[in-house]
Coordinates of C-alpha atoms in Angstrom, one line a residue:
X1 CA -27.6 19.0 0.1
X2 CA -24.2 19.9 1.3
X3 CA -25.6 21.2 4.6
X4 CA -28.4 18.7 5.0
X5 CA -26.2 15.6 5.1
X6 CA -23.9 17.1 7.7
X7 CA -26.8 17.5 10.2
X8 CA -27.4 14.6 12.5
X9 CA -30.8 13.3 14.1
X10 CA -32.3 12.9 16.9
X11 CA -26.5 22.3 55.1
X12 CA -26.3 24.3 57.7
X13 CA -23.5 23.6 60.0
X14 CA -24.2 22.0 63.4
X15 CA -23.8 24.1 66.5
X16 CA -20.2 24.1 67.7
X17 CA -19.4 21.1 69.9
X18 CA -18.7 21.5 73.6
X19 CA -15.1 21.8 74.5
X20 CA -13.9 18.3 75.4
X21 CA -13.3 17.7 79.0
X22 CA -10.1 16.0 80.1
X23 CA -10.7 12.6 81.8
X24 CA -8.6 11.3 84.5
X25 CA -7.2 7.8 84.1
X26 CA -5.7 5.7 86.9
X27 CA -2.0 5.4 86.6
X28 CA -1.0 2.1 85.3
X29 CA 1.3 0.1 87.4
X30 CA 4.5 -1.2 85.9
X31 CA 4.4 -4.9 85.2
X32 CA 6.9 -7.0 87.1
X33 CA 9.9 -8.1 85.1
X34 CA 8.9 -11.7 85.3
X35 CA 5.5 -10.8 83.7
X36 CA 7.3 -9.0 80.7
X37 CA 9.4 -12.0 80.1
X38 CA 6.3 -14.2 79.8
X39 CA 4.8 -12.4 76.9
X40 CA 4.0 -15.1 74.3
X41 CA 6.1 -15.2 71.1
X42 CA 2.8 -15.5 69.1
X43 CA 1.9 -11.9 70.0
X44 CA 5.1 -10.6 68.6
X45 CA 4.6 -12.5 65.4
X46 CA 1.2 -11.1 64.9
X47 CA 2.6 -7.6 64.9
X48 CA 5.0 -8.5 62.1
X49 CA 2.1 -10.0 60.2
X50 CA 0.1 -6.8 60.5
X51 CA 3.1 -4.8 59.3
X52 CA 3.5 -7.1 56.3
X53 CA -0.2 -6.9 55.5
X54 CA 0.1 -3.1 55.5
X55 CA 3.0 -3.2 53.2
X56 CA 1.2 -5.5 50.8
X57 CA -1.9 -3.3 50.9
X58 CA 0.3 -0.3 50.1
X59 CA 1.8 -2.1 47.1
X60 CA -1.6 -3.0 45.8
X61 CA -2.7 0.6 46.1
X62 CA 0.3 1.8 44.2
X63 CA -0.3 -0.8 41.4
X64 CA -3.9 0.3 41.2
X65 CA -2.8 4.0 40.9
X66 CA -0.4 3.1 38.2
X67 CA -3.1 1.3 36.2
X68 CA -5.3 4.4 36.5
X69 CA -2.6 6.7 35.3
X70 CA -1.9 4.5 32.3
X71 CA -5.6 4.3 31.5
X72 CA -5.9 8.1 31.8
X73 CA -2.9 8.6 29.5
X74 CA -3.5 5.7 27.1
X75 CA -3.4 8.1 24.1
X76 CA 0.3 8.5 24.7
X77 CA 1.0 4.8 24.0
X78 CA 0.9 2.9 20.7
X79 CA -2.0 0.6 21.5
X80 CA -1.7 -1.3 18.1
X81 CA 1.0 -3.4 19.7
X82 CA -1.0 -4.3 22.8
X83 CA -3.2 -7.4 22.9
X84 CA -6.4 -7.4 24.9
X85 CA -8.3 -10.5 23.9
X86 CA -11.6 -11.1 25.7
X87 CA -14.0 -13.9 24.7
X88 CA -17.5 -13.3 25.8
X89 CA -21.0 -14.7 24.9
X90 CA -22.7 -12.0 22.8
X91 CA -25.3 -9.8 24.5
X92 CA -27.0 -7.2 22.3
X93 CA -27.1 -3.6 23.6
X94 CA -29.6 -2.2 21.0
X95 CA -31.7 -3.6 18.2
X96 CA -32.6 -2.1 14.8
X97 CA -35.6 -3.3 12.9
X98 CA -36.1 -3.2 9.1
X99 CA -38.0 -5.1 6.4
X100 CA -36.5 -8.2 4.8
X101 CA -36.3 -8.8 1.1
X102 CA -34.5 -10.7 -1.6
X103 CA -31.2 -9.5 -3.0
X104 CA -30.5 -7.7 0.3
X105 CA -27.4 -5.4 0.5
X106 CA -26.0 -3.3 3.4
X107 CA -23.7 -0.3 3.9
X108 CA -22.4 1.6 6.8
X109 CA -23.4 5.3 7.0
X110 CA -21.5 6.7 9.9
X111 CA -22.8 4.8 12.8
X112 CA -26.1 4.2 10.9
X113 CA -27.1 1.5 8.4
X114 CA -28.4 1.5 4.9
X115 CA -30.4 -1.5 3.6
X116 CA -31.6 -2.2 0.0
X117 CA -33.5 -5.1 -1.6
X118 CA -34.4 -6.2 -5.1
X119 CA -38.0 -5.9 -4.1
X120 CA -37.5 -2.2 -4.1
X121 CA -37.6 -1.3 -0.4
X122 CA -34.7 1.0 0.6
X123 CA -34.2 2.1 4.2
X124 CA -31.7 4.3 6.1
X125 CA -31.4 4.0 9.9
X126 CA -29.4 6.4 12.0
X127 CA -27.0 5.6 14.8
X128 CA -29.8 5.1 17.3
X129 CA -31.7 2.6 15.2
X130 CA -34.4 5.1 14.1
X131 CA -35.7 4.9 10.5
X132 CA -34.7 8.1 8.8
X133 CA -36.1 7.2 5.4
X134 CA -38.0 4.3 4.0
X135 CA -38.8 4.3 0.3
X136 CA -39.8 2.1 -2.5
X137 CA -37.4 2.2 -5.5
X138 CA -37.7 -0.9 -7.8
X139 CA -34.3 -2.2 -8.7
X140 CA -33.1 -5.4 -10.4
X141 CA -29.6 -5.3 -9.0
X142 CA -29.6 -3.1 -5.8
X143 CA -26.4 -1.6 -4.6
X144 CA -25.3 1.0 -2.1
X145 CA -22.3 3.2 -1.8
X146 CA -21.9 5.5 1.2
X147 CA -19.8 7.8 3.3
X148 CA -20.3 9.0 6.9
X149 CA -23.1 11.4 6.1
X150 CA -25.2 9.9 3.3
X151 CA -26.0 6.8 1.3
X152 CA -26.4 6.4 -2.5
X153 CA -28.9 3.7 -3.5
X154 CA -28.5 2.7 -7.1
X155 CA -29.5 0.0 -9.6
X156 CA -26.4 -1.7 -11.1
X157 CA -27.0 -1.9 -14.8
X158 CA -30.1 0.3 -14.5
X159 CA -30.6 4.1 -14.3
X160 CA -31.9 4.7 -10.7
X161 CA -29.8 6.8 -8.3
X162 CA -31.2 8.1 -5.0
X163 CA -29.1 10.0 -2.5
X164 CA -30.3 10.0 1.2
X165 CA -28.6 11.8 4.0
X166 CA -28.9 11.2 7.8
X167 CA -31.2 14.3 8.2
X168 CA -33.8 12.7 5.9
X169 CA -33.0 14.7 2.8
X170 CA -33.6 12.9 -0.5
X171 CA -32.2 13.8 -4.0
X172 CA -32.0 11.9 -7.3
X173 CA -29.3 11.9 -9.9
X174 CA -30.0 11.2 -13.6
X175 CA -27.2 9.1 -15.1
X176 CA -26.4 9.4 -18.8
X177 CA -26.9 5.7 -19.4
X178 CA -26.9 2.3 -17.7
X179 CA -24.8 2.3 -14.6
X180 CA -21.5 0.4 -14.8
X181 CA -20.3 1.4 -11.3
X182 CA -20.7 4.0 -8.6
X183 CA -18.3 5.0 -5.8
X184 CA -18.4 7.4 -2.9
X185 CA -15.1 8.7 -1.5
X186 CA -14.6 9.3 2.2
X187 CA -14.9 13.0 1.6
X188 CA -18.3 12.6 -0.1
X189 CA -17.4 12.8 -3.9
X190 CA -19.7 10.6 -6.0
X191 CA -18.2 9.1 -9.1
X192 CA -20.7 7.5 -11.6
X193 CA -19.5 5.4 -14.6
X194 CA -22.1 4.7 -17.2
X195 CA -22.5 3.6 -20.8
X196 CA -22.7 6.4 -23.3
X197 CA -23.6 6.3 -27.0
X198 CA -20.6 6.8 -29.2
X199 CA -18.1 6.1 -26.4
X200 CA -17.0 3.1 -24.4
X201 CA -18.0 4.9 -21.2
X202 CA -18.7 8.2 -19.5
X203 CA -17.2 9.0 -16.0
X204 CA -19.0 11.8 -14.0
X205 CA -17.9 13.3 -10.7
X206 CA -20.3 15.0 -8.3
X207 CA -19.0 17.0 -5.3
X208 CA -20.4 16.5 -1.8
X209 CA -23.2 19.0 -2.5
X210 CA -24.1 16.8 -5.6
X211 CA -23.0 19.4 -8.1
X212 CA -21.5 17.9 -11.3
X213 CA -17.8 19.0 -11.4
X214 CA -16.1 16.7 -13.9
X215 CA -16.8 14.5 -16.9
X216 CA -14.5 12.2 -18.9
X217 CA -15.5 10.4 -22.1
X218 CA -13.6 7.2 -22.8
X219 CA -13.3 6.5 -26.5
X220 CA -10.7 3.7 -26.4
X221 CA -10.9 1.9 -23.0
X222 CA -13.6 0.0 -21.2
X223 CA -14.0 1.6 -17.8
X224 CA -14.7 -0.4 -14.7
X225 CA -14.8 2.3 -12.0
X226 CA -13.6 5.7 -10.9
X227 CA -12.7 7.0 -7.4
X228 CA -11.8 10.5 -6.2
X229 CA -8.7 11.0 -4.0
X230 CA -9.1 11.8 -0.2
X231 CA -8.3 15.5 -0.8
X232 CA -11.0 15.8 -3.5
X233 CA -8.5 17.0 -6.1
X234 CA -7.8 13.9 -8.3
X235 CA -9.6 11.1 -10.0
X236 CA -8.4 7.6 -10.6
X237 CA -10.1 5.7 -13.4
X238 CA -9.7 1.9 -13.7
X239 CA -10.0 0.7 -17.2
X240 CA -8.8 -2.0 -19.6
X241 CA -8.1 -2.6 -23.3
X242 CA -6.9 -5.5 -25.4
X243 CA -3.4 -4.7 -24.1
X244 CA -4.2 -5.0 -20.4
X245 CA -5.4 -3.0 -17.4
X246 CA -4.7 0.7 -16.8
X247 CA -5.3 3.2 -14.0
X248 CA -5.6 6.7 -15.5
X249 CA -5.0 9.7 -13.2
X250 CA -6.7 13.1 -13.7
X251 CA -6.8 16.4 -11.8
X252 CA -10.4 17.5 -11.4
X253 CA -9.3 21.0 -12.4
X254 CA -8.0 19.9 -15.8
X255 CA -9.4 17.8 -18.6
X256 CA -6.1 16.2 -19.7
X257 CA -4.8 12.9 -18.3
X258 CA -1.9 13.6 -15.9
X259 CA -0.4 10.1 -15.5
X260 CA -1.2 6.4 -15.8
X261 CA -0.2 3.0 -14.4
X262 CA -0.7 -0.1 -16.5
X263 CA -0.1 -3.9 -16.5
X264 CA -0.3 -6.2 -19.5
X265 CA -0.6 -9.6 -17.9
X266 CA -3.3 -9.3 -15.3
X267 CA -6.7 -7.7 -14.7
X268 CA -7.0 -5.0 -12.1
X269 CA -10.2 -5.5 -10.0
X270 CA -10.2 -2.4 -7.8
X271 CA -8.2 0.7 -7.1
X272 CA -7.8 2.6 -3.9
X273 CA -6.3 5.9 -2.8
X274 CA -4.2 6.0 0.4
X275 CA -3.2 9.6 -0.1
X276 CA -2.8 12.0 -3.0
X277 CA 0.5 10.3 -4.0
X278 CA 0.0 6.7 -3.0
X279 CA -2.4 4.2 -4.5
X280 CA -2.9 0.4 -4.8
X281 CA -4.7 -1.9 -7.2
X282 CA -6.0 -5.3 -6.3
X283 CA -5.9 -8.3 -8.6
X284 CA -6.9 -12.0 -8.1
X285 CA -3.2 -12.8 -7.5
X286 CA -1.6 -9.8 -5.8
X287 CA -1.8 -6.2 -4.6
X288 CA 0.2 -3.6 -6.6
X289 CA 1.3 -0.3 -5.1
X290 CA 2.2 2.8 -7.2
X291 CA 2.4 6.5 -6.8
X292 CA 0.6 9.5 -8.2
X293 CA 2.9 9.7 -11.2
X294 CA 2.2 6.1 -12.2
X295 CA 5.5 4.7 -10.9
X296 CA 5.4 1.2 -9.5
X297 CA 6.3 1.0 -5.8
X298 CA 5.7 -2.5 -4.4
X299 CA 3.9 -5.8 -5.0
X300 CA 2.4 -8.2 -2.4
X301 CA 1.9 -11.6 -3.9
X302 CA -0.8 -14.1 -2.6
X303 CA 1.5 -17.1 -3.4
X304 CA -1.2 -19.2 -5.0
X305 CA -3.9 -18.5 -2.3
X306 CA -7.4 -17.3 -3.3
X307 CA -8.6 -13.8 -2.4
X308 CA -11.9 -14.2 -0.5
X309 CA -12.3 -10.7 0.8
X310 CA -10.6 -7.4 1.5
X311 CA -11.3 -4.1 3.4
X312 CA -9.5 -0.8 3.6
X313 CA -8.9 0.9 6.9
X314 CA -7.1 4.1 7.8
X315 CA -3.8 3.7 5.9
X316 CA -3.9 -0.1 5.7
X317 CA -5.5 -3.0 3.7
X318 CA -6.9 -6.2 5.3
X319 CA -6.9 -9.3 3.1
X320 CA -8.6 -12.6 3.5
X321 CA -6.7 -15.4 1.8
X322 CA -7.6 -19.1 1.6
X323 CA -6.0 -22.2 0.0
X324 CA -9.5 -23.1 -1.2
X325 CA -11.9 -21.3 -3.5
X326 CA -14.7 -21.9 -1.0
X327 CA -12.7 -20.1 1.8
X328 CA -13.5 -22.8 4.4
X329 CA -10.4 -21.6 6.3
X330 CA -8.6 -18.3 5.9
X331 CA -5.5 -16.3 6.8
X332 CA -6.0 -12.6 7.5
X333 CA -3.1 -10.4 6.4
X334 CA -2.7 -6.7 7.1
X335 CA -0.6 -4.5 4.8
X336 CA 0.3 -0.9 5.4
X337 CA 0.0 1.8 2.7
X338 CA 3.3 0.9 1.2
X339 CA 2.6 -2.9 0.9
X340 CA 4.6 -4.0 3.9
X341 CA 3.0 -6.8 6.0
X342 CA 1.9 -5.7 9.5
X343 CA 0.6 -9.0 10.8
X344 CA -1.2 -12.3 10.1
X345 CA -4.0 -14.2 11.9
X346 CA -5.4 -17.7 11.1
X347 CA -9.1 -18.5 11.1
X348 CA -10.4 -22.0 11.0
X349 CA -13.7 -21.1 9.4
X350 CA -14.8 -19.1 6.4
X351 CA -15.4 -15.4 6.6
X352 CA -18.9 -14.1 6.2
X353 CA -18.0 -10.4 6.3
X354 CA -14.8 -8.4 6.6
X355 CA -14.9 -4.8 7.7
X356 CA -12.3 -2.2 8.6
X357 CA -12.6 1.2 10.1
X358 CA -10.0 3.6 11.6
X359 CA -7.2 1.4 13.0
X360 CA -9.4 -1.8 13.6
X361 CA -10.6 -4.8 11.7
X362 CA -13.9 -6.7 12.4
X363 CA -14.3 -10.3 11.1
X364 CA -17.7 -12.1 11.1
X365 CA -17.6 -15.9 10.9
X366 CA -20.3 -18.5 11.4
X367 CA -20.7 -18.1 15.2
X368 CA -18.3 -15.3 16.3
X369 CA -17.2 -11.8 15.7
X370 CA -13.6 -11.0 16.2
X371 CA -12.0 -7.6 16.7
X372 CA -8.4 -7.0 15.7
X373 CA -6.0 -4.1 15.6
X374 CA -4.5 -3.1 12.2
X375 CA -1.5 -5.3 13.1
X376 CA -3.9 -8.2 13.7
X377 CA -3.5 -8.4 17.5
X378 CA -6.8 -9.8 18.7
X379 CA -8.6 -7.3 20.9
X380 CA -11.9 -9.1 21.6
X381 CA -14.2 -11.9 20.6
X382 CA -18.0 -12.3 20.7
X383 CA -19.2 -15.9 20.7
X384 CA -22.7 -17.6 20.4
X385 CA -23.7 -15.6 17.3
X386 CA -26.2 -17.0 14.7
X387 CA -27.9 -15.7 11.6
X388 CA -25.9 -12.6 10.9
X389 CA -24.6 -11.8 7.4
X390 CA -23.2 -8.3 7.7
X391 CA -20.9 -6.6 10.2
X392 CA -19.7 -3.1 10.6
X393 CA -17.5 -1.3 13.1
X394 CA -18.8 1.7 15.0
X395 CA -17.2 4.1 17.5
X396 CA -16.1 3.0 21.0
X397 CA -15.5 -0.6 20.2
X398 CA -19.0 -1.3 19.1
X399 CA -20.1 -3.7 16.3
X400 CA -23.4 -3.6 14.4
X401 CA -24.3 -7.0 13.1
X402 CA -27.2 -7.4 10.6
X403 CA -29.5 -10.3 9.9
X404 CA -32.3 -10.5 7.4
X405 CA -34.7 -8.1 9.2
X406 CA -32.9 -6.8 12.2
X407 CA -29.5 -5.6 13.3
X408 CA -28.0 -5.6 16.8
X409 CA -25.3 -3.5 18.5
X410 CA -22.6 -5.4 20.5
X411 CA -19.9 -4.1 22.7
X412 CA -16.5 -5.9 22.9

């Protein structure tokens, strides 16, 4: 499985010229002095105009050359601080086709797309829109977790787990009990949290080849989720007790807990690794930052606004905040990995989907898709969109937007 999900589908010269002959030209007679004095002033002016035009053309050529040089060397500049906002009517470049169904969920798999429905039809499409796998797996509450090379289809509260990679390989995992949560790290570690008789929960970790490498039985805390660090060495387990919420930190090479971070007056909803020594936890009122030894680092407060969405990019967090529960208008906020604000952007309509990848953020609203840098400088906007309910960023400034039974690729 480790290798399968890394594989990706599918004059002769003319004769020499004669020596030119010199031609004789009659000798021009010198014009009389009176004739020279009568040369119109307009002729002299036109020569100056020609010289000016040549100078202007040269300047334009120099400007063009400078633009080319900057373009060729753009990797030397920090483009996050540059704004290139282009509003265009949307025109699809490619189209993906899949079956519709109730309870539909989506997930990005590299440049491909995974789709699952409560009617049991699961599909994985590659970056060219080809259907890699189509299968029937009855699920009451379908969910998908994915990384760049494979997708995990599972039934939340059930016992069905199917792993499908982009080469078409299919494997199944057998959970110990009903699934409470399932996550996939960027490096491909799968963490499954289930119910387990005699304990509050069981947390199991599978490596990218789907070998079971770690188990932790929780006897005192209710477990919400677990997530492996980017380097594949540590595990963060989000749990809660009557005393509050806690993030427990483990090394996958040891059974004992290494550290923990806890709060007594709020419920932690999600936990994320930025690096092996920097994490954050999201609540309904704030984002809390702490390190790998469980020490608090920073807090970003929402100041009474409602959290309507969030997405993690490469070293940053994008938040959607609204003064209303319905999220009819929103403010986007970008925070770096230490909790410092990088930028804000106001939206006059509710957000349908918020996605982040690399150093960019994609926002889907009712009739538009907007591309931002991680500091929330607008880089492009697609207008005239209808019917889409999921959006994901792809390479080279592309967006894949999905509706009920099709998805389209757009270029900003």
